[in-house]
Amino acid sequence: MPRHLLTGLELSADELHALLDRAIELKAAPHSSTALRDTVVALIFEKPSTRTRLSFEAGIVELGGHPMLLRSGELQLSRGESVKDTARILSRHVQAVGVRTGPDELLEELAAEGDIPVFNMLTAGHHPCQALADLMTMRETFGTLEGLKLAYVGDGNNVARSLALLGGLAGVEVAVAAPDGYQLEAECGATLTDDPAEAVAGAHAIYADVWVSMGDEDTAAARRAALEPYRIDDALLDRAAPGAVALHCLPAHPGEEITAEVLYGERQRIWDQAENRRHVQKAMLELLLAAPR
Ligand code: CP
Ligand code: NVA
């Protein structure tokens, strides 16, 4: 049976820690692994991307594999061919497939109907590869994840959900500050509040994402109004633990969810975080493709 990474909860806690160790090793020696030699990995993008596309494509090449980029509209899927038939054809030609799309159900069906690993490059519900890079960045910054607290401030969206789920699996305390109507479900395991100051108290990392995610454009004005008090600035960072850093999955909107001072300042690890996508995703691909297929 192939292994998948749809939410990240397919990993055990031990596997997650081992994956982060491996990502740090691969960052130190980016050309040390040829785990994907003779391997073709399809990357299907039904939504725009800068970091995910760059990091997967470059990372697969570094591992000796071949990325096959497929944009929205290039597959018969866009003309009504079923997910089931698409999964069967993918399984005959490539060794793994990553998908960026809206519905989580599409990935679940691809995984159920195909014979190859499926990984989530962002859905409306989850962004696990991002959360893996974020945990790697926290480990790199603080040397360990033990005893750390992460505070997410803003829309309770896909990124917030993946941070809550995978942070919880890694043993990191996660708090989410969001306004009424934009809060994450309690089942994700994070501490929920509507007060950013309460969430960031004692936090080692404070985290922002866009106020308007891809697919939420119709409600942009209402979102901007509700989320206005949920901006990461120097004053909010001052309320966190000493030595705390700001994180952001990017793309950023300076002046909205984060100030330019924080985004380009000394107390952020945002640009390292974006680089770490490549290293951690390489470790994930090694794990998925090492499993019996
Ligand atoms: N953070 C992230 O996934 O960025 P892209 O949308 O540019 O891939
Ligand atoms: N929550 C954002 C993340 C972008 C990387 C979105 O889904 O658009």
PDB file of N, CA, C and O in Angstrom, residues 1-8 10 41-44 56 83 86-88 90-91 94-101 103-121 123 128-129 284-285 288-289 293:
ATOM      1  N   MET A   1       0.848  -1.217   0.000  1.00  0.00           N
ATOM      2  CA  MET A   1       0.000   0.000   0.000  1.00  0.00           C
ATOM      3  C   MET A   1       0.878   1.260   0.000  1.00  0.00           C
ATOM      4  O   MET A   1       1.780   1.367   0.821  1.00  0.00           O
ATOM      5  N   PRO A   2       0.616   2.188  -0.918  1.00  0.00           N
ATOM      6  CA  PRO A   2       1.404   3.423  -0.902  1.00  0.00           C
ATOM      7  C   PRO A   2       1.114   4.261   0.342  1.00  0.00           C
ATOM      8  O   PRO A   2       0.016   4.181   0.898  1.00  0.00           O
ATOM      9  N   ARG A   3       2.091   5.058   0.755  1.00  0.00           N
ATOM     10  CA  ARG A   3       1.873   6.011   1.851  1.00  0.00           C
ATOM     11  C   ARG A   3       1.479   7.356   1.258  1.00  0.00           C
ATOM     12  O   ARG A   3       1.953   7.734   0.184  1.00  0.00           O
ATOM     13  N   HIS A   4       0.622   8.059   1.954  1.00  0.00           N
ATOM     14  CA  HIS A   4       0.175   9.372   1.484  1.00  0.00           C
ATOM     15  C   HIS A   4       0.476  10.432   2.534  1.00  0.00           C
ATOM     16  O   HIS A   4       0.731  10.106   3.707  1.00  0.00           O
ATOM     17  N   LEU A   5       0.419  11.698   2.136  1.00  0.00           N
ATOM     18  CA  LEU A   5       0.484  12.796   3.100  1.00  0.00           C
ATOM     19  C   LEU A   5      -0.626  13.777   2.721  1.00  0.00           C
ATOM     20  O   LEU A   5      -0.424  14.665   1.900  1.00  0.00           O
ATOM     21  N   LEU A   6      -1.814  13.533   3.268  1.00  0.00           N
ATOM     22  CA  LEU A   6      -2.975  14.373   2.931  1.00  0.00           C
ATOM     23  C   LEU A   6      -3.192  15.455   3.980  1.00  0.00           C
ATOM     24  O   LEU A   6      -3.442  16.612   3.659  1.00  0.00           O
ATOM     25  N   THR A   7      -3.081  15.073   5.252  1.00  0.00           N
ATOM     26  CA  THR A   7      -3.187  16.064   6.338  1.00  0.00           C
ATOM     27  C   THR A   7      -1.893  16.138   7.146  1.00  0.00           C
ATOM     28  O   THR A   7      -1.705  17.078   7.915  1.00  0.00           O
ATOM     29  N   GLY A   8      -1.058  15.143   7.029  1.00  0.00           N
ATOM     30  CA  GLY A   8       0.155  15.044   7.863  1.00  0.00           C
ATOM     31  C   GLY A   8      -0.049  14.110   9.037  1.00  0.00           C
ATOM     32  O   GLY A   8       0.917  13.607   9.607  1.00  0.00           O
ATOM     33  N   GLU A  10      -0.968  11.251   8.904  1.00  0.00           N
ATOM     34  CA  GLU A  10      -0.563   9.896   8.510  1.00  0.00           C
ATOM     35  C   GLU A  10       0.766   9.537   9.183  1.00  0.00           C
ATOM     36  O   GLU A  10       1.151   8.370   9.237  1.00  0.00           O
ATOM     37  N   VAL A  41       7.750  12.503 -10.593  1.00  0.00           N
ATOM     38  CA  VAL A  41       6.744  12.985  -9.636  1.00  0.00           C
ATOM     39  C   VAL A  41       5.879  14.038 -10.334  1.00  0.00           C
ATOM     40  O   VAL A  41       6.389  15.069 -10.787  1.00  0.00           O
ATOM     41  N   ALA A  42       4.585  13.769 -10.459  1.00  0.00           N
ATOM     42  CA  ALA A  42       3.662  14.737 -11.068  1.00  0.00           C
ATOM     43  C   ALA A  42       3.254  15.774 -10.027  1.00  0.00           C
ATOM     44  O   ALA A  42       2.990  15.432  -8.864  1.00  0.00           O
ATOM     45  N   LEU A  43       3.206  17.031 -10.448  1.00  0.00           N
ATOM     46  CA  LEU A  43       2.810  18.137  -9.561  1.00  0.00           C
ATOM     47  C   LEU A  43       1.641  18.852 -10.235  1.00  0.00           C
ATOM     48  O   LEU A  43       1.829  19.532 -11.246  1.00  0.00           O
ATOM     49  N   ILE A  44       0.437  18.676  -9.695  1.00  0.00           N
ATOM     50  CA  ILE A  44      -0.767  19.243 -10.318  1.00  0.00           C
ATOM     51  C   ILE A  44      -1.163  20.512  -9.567  1.00  0.00           C
ATOM     52  O   ILE A  44      -1.447  20.468  -8.355  1.00  0.00           O
ATOM     53  N   PHE A  56       9.251  22.321  -4.656  1.00  0.00           N
ATOM     54  CA  PHE A  56       9.084  20.922  -5.078  1.00  0.00           C
ATOM     55  C   PHE A  56       9.895  20.636  -6.341  1.00  0.00           C
ATOM     56  O   PHE A  56      10.577  19.613  -6.428  1.00  0.00           O
ATOM     57  N   VAL A  83     -11.928  11.553 -11.372  1.00  0.00           N
ATOM     58  CA  VAL A  83     -10.730  11.477 -10.525  1.00  0.00           C
ATOM     59  C   VAL A  83     -10.238  10.028 -10.499  1.00  0.00           C
ATOM     60  O   VAL A  83      -9.040   9.758 -10.544  1.00  0.00           O
ATOM     61  N   THR A  86      -8.352   9.313 -13.659  1.00  0.00           N
ATOM     62  CA  THR A  86      -7.097  10.086 -13.610  1.00  0.00           C
ATOM     63  C   THR A  86      -6.102   9.391 -12.691  1.00  0.00           C
ATOM     64  O   THR A  86      -4.911   9.264 -13.012  1.00  0.00           O
ATOM     65  N   ALA A  87      -6.576   8.906 -11.547  1.00  0.00           N
ATOM     66  CA  ALA A  87      -5.704   8.204 -10.584  1.00  0.00           C
ATOM     67  C   ALA A  87      -5.100   6.959 -11.223  1.00  0.00           C
ATOM     68  O   ALA A  87      -3.923   6.661 -11.040  1.00  0.00           O
ATOM     69  N   ARG A  88      -5.905   6.232 -11.990  1.00  0.00           N
ATOM     70  CA  ARG A  88      -5.419   5.001 -12.631  1.00  0.00           C
ATOM     71  C   ARG A  88      -4.328   5.319 -13.647  1.00  0.00           C
ATOM     72  O   ARG A  88      -3.328   4.607 -13.740  1.00  0.00           O
ATOM     73  N   LEU A  90      -2.397   8.120 -13.812  1.00  0.00           N
ATOM     74  CA  LEU A  90      -1.204   8.614 -13.103  1.00  0.00           C
ATOM     75  C   LEU A  90      -0.378   7.439 -12.587  1.00  0.00           C
ATOM     76  O   LEU A  90       0.846   7.416 -12.706  1.00  0.00           O
ATOM     77  N   SER A  91      -1.062   6.447 -12.019  1.00  0.00           N
ATOM     78  CA  SER A  91      -0.373   5.295 -11.412  1.00  0.00           C
ATOM     79  C   SER A  91       0.397   4.468 -12.435  1.00  0.00           C
ATOM     80  O   SER A  91       1.343   3.768 -12.088  1.00  0.00           O
ATOM     81  N   VAL A  94       3.673   7.572 -13.448  1.00  0.00           N
ATOM     82  CA  VAL A  94       4.553   8.303 -12.533  1.00  0.00           C
ATOM     83  C   VAL A  94       4.561   7.596 -11.176  1.00  0.00           C
ATOM     84  O   VAL A  94       3.719   6.733 -10.909  1.00  0.00           O
ATOM     85  N   GLN A  95       5.520   7.949 -10.333  1.00  0.00           N
ATOM     86  CA  GLN A  95       5.699   7.218  -9.069  1.00  0.00           C
ATOM     87  C   GLN A  95       5.069   7.928  -7.877  1.00  0.00           C
ATOM     88  O   GLN A  95       4.963   7.348  -6.785  1.00  0.00           O
ATOM     89  N   ALA A  96       4.698   9.196  -8.013  1.00  0.00           N
ATOM     90  CA  ALA A  96       4.013   9.920  -6.933  1.00  0.00           C
ATOM     91  C   ALA A  96       3.344  11.140  -7.552  1.00  0.00           C
ATOM     92  O   ALA A  96       3.730  11.586  -8.636  1.00  0.00           O
ATOM     93  N   VAL A  97       2.358  11.684  -6.824  1.00  0.00           N
ATOM     94  CA  VAL A  97       1.667  12.887  -7.334  1.00  0.00           C
ATOM     95  C   VAL A  97       1.350  13.839  -6.182  1.00  0.00           C
ATOM     96  O   VAL A  97       0.840  13.428  -5.145  1.00  0.00           O
ATOM     97  N   GLY A  98       1.702  15.115  -6.407  1.00  0.00           N
ATOM     98  CA  GLY A  98       1.322  16.181  -5.471  1.00  0.00           C
ATOM     99  C   GLY A  98       0.218  16.998  -6.097  1.00  0.00           C
ATOM    100  O   GLY A  98       0.207  17.196  -7.318  1.00  0.00           O
ATOM    101  N   VAL A  99      -0.722  17.477  -5.273  1.00  0.00           N
ATOM    102  CA  VAL A  99      -1.858  18.232  -5.806  1.00  0.00           C
ATOM    103  C   VAL A  99      -2.103  19.479  -4.972  1.00  0.00           C
ATOM    104  O   VAL A  99      -2.106  19.425  -3.729  1.00  0.00           O
ATOM    105  N   ARG A 100      -2.317  20.609  -5.661  1.00  0.00           N
ATOM    106  CA  ARG A 100      -2.817  21.837  -5.038  1.00  0.00           C
ATOM    107  C   ARG A 100      -4.178  22.108  -5.643  1.00  0.00           C
ATOM    108  O   ARG A 100      -4.304  22.322  -6.859  1.00  0.00           O
ATOM    109  N   THR A 101      -5.201  22.073  -4.798  1.00  0.00           N
ATOM    110  CA  THR A 101      -6.568  22.253  -5.281  1.00  0.00           C
ATOM    111  C   THR A 101      -7.427  22.777  -4.137  1.00  0.00           C
ATOM    112  O   THR A 101      -6.917  23.019  -3.036  1.00  0.00           O
ATOM    113  N   PRO A 103     -10.892  21.259  -3.040  1.00  0.00           N
ATOM    114  CA  PRO A 103     -11.522  20.227  -2.205  1.00  0.00           C
ATOM    115  C   PRO A 103     -10.551  19.157  -1.707  1.00  0.00           C
ATOM    116  O   PRO A 103      -9.840  18.523  -2.490  1.00  0.00           O
ATOM    117  N   ASP A 104     -10.543  18.936  -0.405  1.00  0.00           N
ATOM    118  CA  ASP A 104      -9.742  17.854   0.187  1.00  0.00           C
ATOM    119  C   ASP A 104     -10.203  16.501  -0.352  1.00  0.00           C
ATOM    120  O   ASP A 104      -9.408  15.557  -0.469  1.00  0.00           O
ATOM    121  N   GLU A 105     -11.500  16.416  -0.712  1.00  0.00           N
ATOM    122  CA  GLU A 105     -12.065  15.137  -1.179  1.00  0.00           C
ATOM    123  C   GLU A 105     -11.384  14.665  -2.459  1.00  0.00           C
ATOM    124  O   GLU A 105     -11.276  13.461  -2.707  1.00  0.00           O
ATOM    125  N   LEU A 106     -10.924  15.611  -3.283  1.00  0.00           N
ATOM    126  CA  LEU A 106     -10.272  15.222  -4.539  1.00  0.00           C
ATOM    127  C   LEU A 106      -8.992  14.425  -4.233  1.00  0.00           C
ATOM    128  O   LEU A 106      -8.711  13.397  -4.846  1.00  0.00           O
ATOM    129  N   LEU A 107      -8.228  14.898  -3.246  1.00  0.00           N
ATOM    130  CA  LEU A 107      -6.993  14.186  -2.867  1.00  0.00           C
ATOM    131  C   LEU A 107      -7.319  12.827  -2.260  1.00  0.00           C
ATOM    132  O   LEU A 107      -6.628  11.838  -2.530  1.00  0.00           O
ATOM    133  N   GLU A 108      -8.362  12.811  -1.424  1.00  0.00           N
ATOM    134  CA  GLU A 108      -8.740  11.536  -0.788  1.00  0.00           C
ATOM    135  C   GLU A 108      -9.118  10.512  -1.855  1.00  0.00           C
ATOM    136  O   GLU A 108      -8.744   9.339  -1.770  1.00  0.00           O
ATOM    137  N   GLU A 109      -9.848  10.958  -2.875  1.00  0.00           N
ATOM    138  CA  GLU A 109     -10.266  10.033  -3.933  1.00  0.00           C
ATOM    139  C   GLU A 109      -9.074   9.581  -4.781  1.00  0.00           C
ATOM    140  O   GLU A 109      -8.963   8.393  -5.116  1.00  0.00           O
ATOM    141  N   LEU A 110      -8.167  10.506  -5.100  1.00  0.00           N
ATOM    142  CA  LEU A 110      -6.952  10.124  -5.852  1.00  0.00           C
ATOM    143  C   LEU A 110      -6.175   9.067  -5.085  1.00  0.00           C
ATOM    144  O   LEU A 110      -5.701   8.088  -5.663  1.00  0.00           O
ATOM    145  N   ALA A 111      -6.047   9.277  -3.767  1.00  0.00           N
ATOM    146  CA  ALA A 111      -5.292   8.333  -2.931  1.00  0.00           C
ATOM    147  C   ALA A 111      -5.992   6.982  -2.886  1.00  0.00           C
ATOM    148  O   ALA A 111      -5.355   5.927  -2.956  1.00  0.00           O
ATOM    149  N   ALA A 112      -7.321   7.008  -2.793  1.00  0.00           N
ATOM    150  CA  ALA A 112      -8.077   5.749  -2.682  1.00  0.00           C
ATOM    151  C   ALA A 112      -8.070   4.975  -3.999  1.00  0.00           C
ATOM    152  O   ALA A 112      -8.045   3.740  -3.998  1.00  0.00           O
ATOM    153  N   GLU A 113      -8.081   5.684  -5.130  1.00  0.00           N
ATOM    154  CA  GLU A 113      -8.239   5.018  -6.432  1.00  0.00           C
ATOM    155  C   GLU A 113      -6.925   4.689  -7.120  1.00  0.00           C
ATOM    156  O   GLU A 113      -6.897   3.869  -8.030  1.00  0.00           O
ATOM    157  N   GLY A 114      -5.823   5.346  -6.720  1.00  0.00           N
ATOM    158  CA  GLY A 114      -4.543   5.103  -7.383  1.00  0.00           C
ATOM    159  C   GLY A 114      -3.671   4.144  -6.591  1.00  0.00           C
ATOM    160  O   GLY A 114      -4.049   3.675  -5.512  1.00  0.00           O
ATOM    161  N   ASP A 115      -2.492   3.867  -7.161  1.00  0.00           N
ATOM    162  CA  ASP A 115      -1.542   2.956  -6.506  1.00  0.00           C
ATOM    163  C   ASP A 115      -0.252   3.672  -6.128  1.00  0.00           C
ATOM    164  O   ASP A 115       0.763   3.008  -5.910  1.00  0.00           O
ATOM    165  N   ILE A 116      -0.259   5.000  -6.134  1.00  0.00           N
ATOM    166  CA  ILE A 116       0.976   5.746  -5.877  1.00  0.00           C
ATOM    167  C   ILE A 116       0.763   6.724  -4.720  1.00  0.00           C
ATOM    168  O   ILE A 116      -0.380   7.093  -4.421  1.00  0.00           O
ATOM    169  N   PRO A 117       1.860   7.148  -4.055  1.00  0.00           N
ATOM    170  CA  PRO A 117       1.714   8.143  -2.987  1.00  0.00           C
ATOM    171  C   PRO A 117       1.111   9.447  -3.512  1.00  0.00           C
ATOM    172  O   PRO A 117       1.471   9.910  -4.595  1.00  0.00           O
ATOM    173  N   VAL A 118       0.203  10.019  -2.737  1.00  0.00           N
ATOM    174  CA  VAL A 118      -0.410  11.318  -3.039  1.00  0.00           C
ATOM    175  C   VAL A 118      -0.029  12.263  -1.905  1.00  0.00           C
ATOM    176  O   VAL A 118      -0.156  11.897  -0.734  1.00  0.00           O
ATOM    177  N   PHE A 119       0.431  13.457  -2.243  1.00  0.00           N
ATOM    178  CA  PHE A 119       0.729  14.436  -1.177  1.00  0.00           C
ATOM    179  C   PHE A 119       0.038  15.760  -1.465  1.00  0.00           C
ATOM    180  O   PHE A 119      -0.198  16.136  -2.601  1.00  0.00           O
ATOM    181  N   ASN A 120      -0.273  16.428  -0.362  1.00  0.00           N
ATOM    182  CA  ASN A 120      -1.090  17.642  -0.387  1.00  0.00           C
ATOM    183  C   ASN A 120      -0.185  18.869  -0.518  1.00  0.00           C
ATOM    184  O   ASN A 120       0.617  19.152   0.373  1.00  0.00           O
ATOM    185  N   MET A 121      -0.332  19.603  -1.622  1.00  0.00           N
ATOM    186  CA  MET A 121       0.445  20.836  -1.817  1.00  0.00           C
ATOM    187  C   MET A 121      -0.405  22.068  -1.492  1.00  0.00           C
ATOM    188  O   MET A 121      -0.064  23.158  -1.882  1.00  0.00           O
ATOM    189  N   THR A 123      -4.740  22.478   0.139  1.00  0.00           N
ATOM    190  CA  THR A 123      -6.175  22.384  -0.154  1.00  0.00           C
ATOM    191  C   THR A 123      -6.875  23.456   0.684  1.00  0.00           C
ATOM    192  O   THR A 123      -6.231  24.138   1.484  1.00  0.00           O
ATOM    193  N   PRO A 128      -0.180  20.826   4.843  1.00  0.00           N
ATOM    194  CA  PRO A 128       0.770  20.135   5.726  1.00  0.00           C
ATOM    195  C   PRO A 128       2.236  20.377   5.393  1.00  0.00           C
ATOM    196  O   PRO A 128       3.077  20.427   6.307  1.00  0.00           O
ATOM    197  N   CYS A 129       2.578  20.523   4.114  1.00  0.00           N
ATOM    198  CA  CYS A 129       3.999  20.750   3.770  1.00  0.00           C
ATOM    199  C   CYS A 129       4.479  22.071   4.361  1.00  0.00           C
ATOM    200  O   CYS A 129       5.627  22.198   4.782  1.00  0.00           O
ATOM    201  N   MET A 284      10.256  14.410   3.152  1.00  0.00           N
ATOM    202  CA  MET A 284       8.933  13.778   3.022  1.00  0.00           C
ATOM    203  C   MET A 284       8.884  12.853   1.798  1.00  0.00           C
ATOM    204  O   MET A 284       8.367  11.735   1.875  1.00  0.00           O
ATOM    205  N   LEU A 285       9.424  13.300   0.682  1.00  0.00           N
ATOM    206  CA  LEU A 285       9.421  12.469  -0.537  1.00  0.00           C
ATOM    207  C   LEU A 285      10.249  11.216  -0.326  1.00  0.00           C
ATOM    208  O   LEU A 285       9.861  10.125  -0.774  1.00  0.00           O
ATOM    209  N   LEU A 288       7.937   8.908   1.681  1.00  0.00           N
ATOM    210  CA  LEU A 288       6.802   8.361   0.921  1.00  0.00           C
ATOM    211  C   LEU A 288       7.263   7.359  -0.132  1.00  0.00           C
ATOM    212  O   LEU A 288       6.619   6.335  -0.352  1.00  0.00           O
ATOM    213  N   LEU A 289       8.391   7.632  -0.771  1.00  0.00           N
ATOM    214  CA  LEU A 289       8.827   6.773  -1.863  1.00  0.00           C
ATOM    215  C   LEU A 289       9.675   5.602  -1.380  1.00  0.00           C
ATOM    216  O   LEU A 289       9.927   4.668  -2.148  1.00  0.00           O
ATOM    217  N   ARG A 293       5.835  -0.001  -2.609  1.00  0.00           N
ATOM    218  CA  ARG A 293       4.810   0.563  -3.514  1.00  0.00           C
ATOM    219  C   ARG A 293       4.020  -0.537  -4.205  1.00  0.00           C
ATOM    220  O   ARG A 293       4.484  -1.631  -4.323  1.00  0.00           O
TER     221      ARG A 293
END
